[in-house]
Amino acid sequence: MLHLGCERTRFLIASHIVPWRDDKANRLNPSNGLCLSAIHDKAFDQYLFSLTDDNRIVLSEQLKASKDVFLQKVFLPIEDHAVELPDRFRPELAFIRHHRETMLRKQP
């Protein structure tokens, strides 16, 4: 479970790594999913952070440059932290790479 410190399961949701709209063939593929809190899901969908090949958190330049105090408090402390992955249905490395490369392309 990639919960990024959220201990309340009621705040966790299933997130797609490659967006639903972009890849019809993998919409129901459990390896195209992450378990994230609602705030992390929104940030992940907006490419504000991604994961490295070894499952560490990488923040976008946009997020790091943000003046938003809340975002700074939530995300800066987790940069480069390894995430806890599930025992079954681990995220597909190709999907993680695609997400990270998309994030990097979207940076200013």
Short mmCIF file of C-alpha atoms in Angstrom, two decimals:
data_model
loop_
_atom_site.label_atom_id
_atom_site.label_comp_id
_atom_site.label_asym_id
_atom_site.label_seq_id
_atom_site.Cartn_x
_atom_site.Cartn_y
_atom_site.Cartn_z
CA MET A 1 0.00 0.00 0.00
CA LEU A 2 1.42 3.37 -1.01
CA HIS A 3 -0.20 5.39 1.72
CA LEU A 4 2.51 8.00 2.36
CA GLY A 5 1.90 8.03 6.08
CA CYS A 6 -1.90 8.13 6.04
CA GLU A 7 -3.09 5.67 8.67
CA ARG A 8 -6.80 6.14 8.14
CA THR A 9 -7.92 3.75 5.44
CA ARG A 10 -11.09 5.73 4.85
CA PHE A 11 -8.93 8.47 3.30
CA LEU A 12 -7.18 6.09 0.89
CA ILE A 13 -8.30 5.63 -2.68
CA ALA A 14 -7.24 3.58 -5.69
CA SER A 15 -5.33 5.73 -8.13
CA HIS A 16 -4.31 5.02 -11.70
CA ILE A 17 -0.66 5.48 -12.61
CA VAL A 18 -1.38 5.90 -16.31
CA PRO A 19 -4.64 7.88 -16.39
CA TRP A 20 -7.87 6.06 -17.18
CA ARG A 21 -8.49 8.27 -20.22
CA ASP A 22 -5.04 7.59 -21.70
CA ASP A 23 -4.92 3.79 -21.69
CA LYS A 24 -8.15 1.86 -22.12
CA ALA A 25 -6.32 -1.49 -22.19
CA ASN A 26 -4.95 -1.01 -18.67
CA ARG A 27 -7.90 0.58 -16.93
CA LEU A 28 -8.55 -2.51 -14.81
CA ASN A 29 -4.94 -3.70 -14.59
CA PRO A 30 -4.09 -3.84 -10.87
CA SER A 31 -0.43 -3.11 -11.73
CA ASN A 32 -1.58 0.29 -13.01
CA GLY A 33 -2.73 1.28 -9.57
CA LEU A 34 -1.50 2.86 -6.38
CA CYS A 35 -3.21 3.27 -3.03
CA LEU A 36 -2.96 6.97 -2.17
CA SER A 37 -4.58 9.44 0.16
CA ALA A 38 -6.95 11.86 -1.50
CA ILE A 39 -4.45 14.75 -1.43
CA HIS A 40 -1.64 12.59 -2.81
CA ASP A 41 -3.96 11.21 -5.51
CA LYS A 42 -4.79 14.71 -6.74
CA ALA A 43 -1.13 15.73 -6.74
CA PHE A 44 -0.10 12.53 -8.52
CA ASP A 45 -2.81 13.04 -11.18
CA GLN A 46 -1.51 16.58 -11.75
CA TYR A 47 2.08 15.31 -12.07
CA LEU A 48 3.23 17.23 -9.00
CA PHE A 49 5.14 14.15 -7.86
CA SER A 50 6.06 10.77 -9.20
CA LEU A 51 8.24 7.79 -8.31
CA THR A 52 11.73 6.73 -9.28
CA ASP A 53 12.51 3.24 -10.59
CA ASP A 54 13.38 2.23 -7.04
CA ASN A 55 10.08 3.57 -5.68
CA ARG A 56 11.30 6.80 -4.12
CA ILE A 57 9.26 10.00 -4.24
CA VAL A 58 10.40 12.62 -6.71
CA LEU A 59 8.77 16.07 -6.63
CA SER A 60 8.14 18.22 -9.67
CA GLU A 61 9.93 21.54 -9.98
CA GLN A 62 6.49 23.18 -9.99
CA LEU A 63 5.68 21.70 -6.60
CA LYS A 64 9.07 22.58 -5.12
CA ALA A 65 8.70 26.19 -6.33
CA SER A 66 5.14 26.51 -5.02
CA LYS A 67 4.46 29.25 -2.49
CA ASP A 68 1.56 27.21 -1.10
CA VAL A 69 2.46 26.58 2.56
CA PHE A 70 0.16 23.56 2.81
CA LEU A 71 1.76 21.86 -0.19
CA GLN A 72 5.20 22.64 1.15
CA LYS A 73 4.36 21.07 4.53
CA VAL A 74 2.78 17.97 3.01
CA PHE A 75 5.21 17.21 0.20
CA LEU A 76 8.70 18.56 0.93
CA PRO A 77 9.25 16.22 3.91
CA ILE A 78 8.51 13.11 1.81
CA GLU A 79 10.84 13.90 -1.09
CA ASP A 80 13.19 10.97 -1.81
CA HIS A 81 11.45 8.72 0.74
CA ALA A 82 10.90 5.14 -0.32
CA VAL A 83 7.26 4.13 -0.53
CA GLU A 84 5.75 0.97 0.86
CA LEU A 85 4.47 -1.24 -1.93
CA PRO A 86 1.92 -4.04 -1.72
CA ASP A 87 2.94 -7.69 -1.71
CA ARG A 88 0.64 -8.40 -4.65
CA PHE A 89 0.02 -6.37 -7.79
CA ARG A 90 3.09 -4.19 -7.52
CA PRO A 91 3.03 -1.16 -9.81
CA GLU A 92 4.38 -1.92 -13.27
CA LEU A 93 7.75 -0.22 -13.76
CA ALA A 94 6.83 0.83 -17.30
CA PHE A 95 3.76 2.66 -15.94
CA ILE A 96 5.84 4.40 -13.26
CA ARG A 97 8.41 5.45 -15.87
CA HIS A 98 5.67 6.77 -18.15
CA HIS A 99 4.21 8.83 -15.31
CA ARG A 100 7.59 10.23 -14.27
CA GLU A 101 8.60 11.08 -17.85
CA THR A 102 5.26 12.85 -18.35
CA MET A 103 5.88 14.85 -15.16
CA LEU A 104 9.36 15.84 -16.36
CA ARG A 105 8.02 16.93 -19.77
CA LYS A 106 5.41 19.15 -18.10
CA GLN A 107 7.98 21.04 -16.04
CA PRO A 108 8.79 24.62 -16.97
#
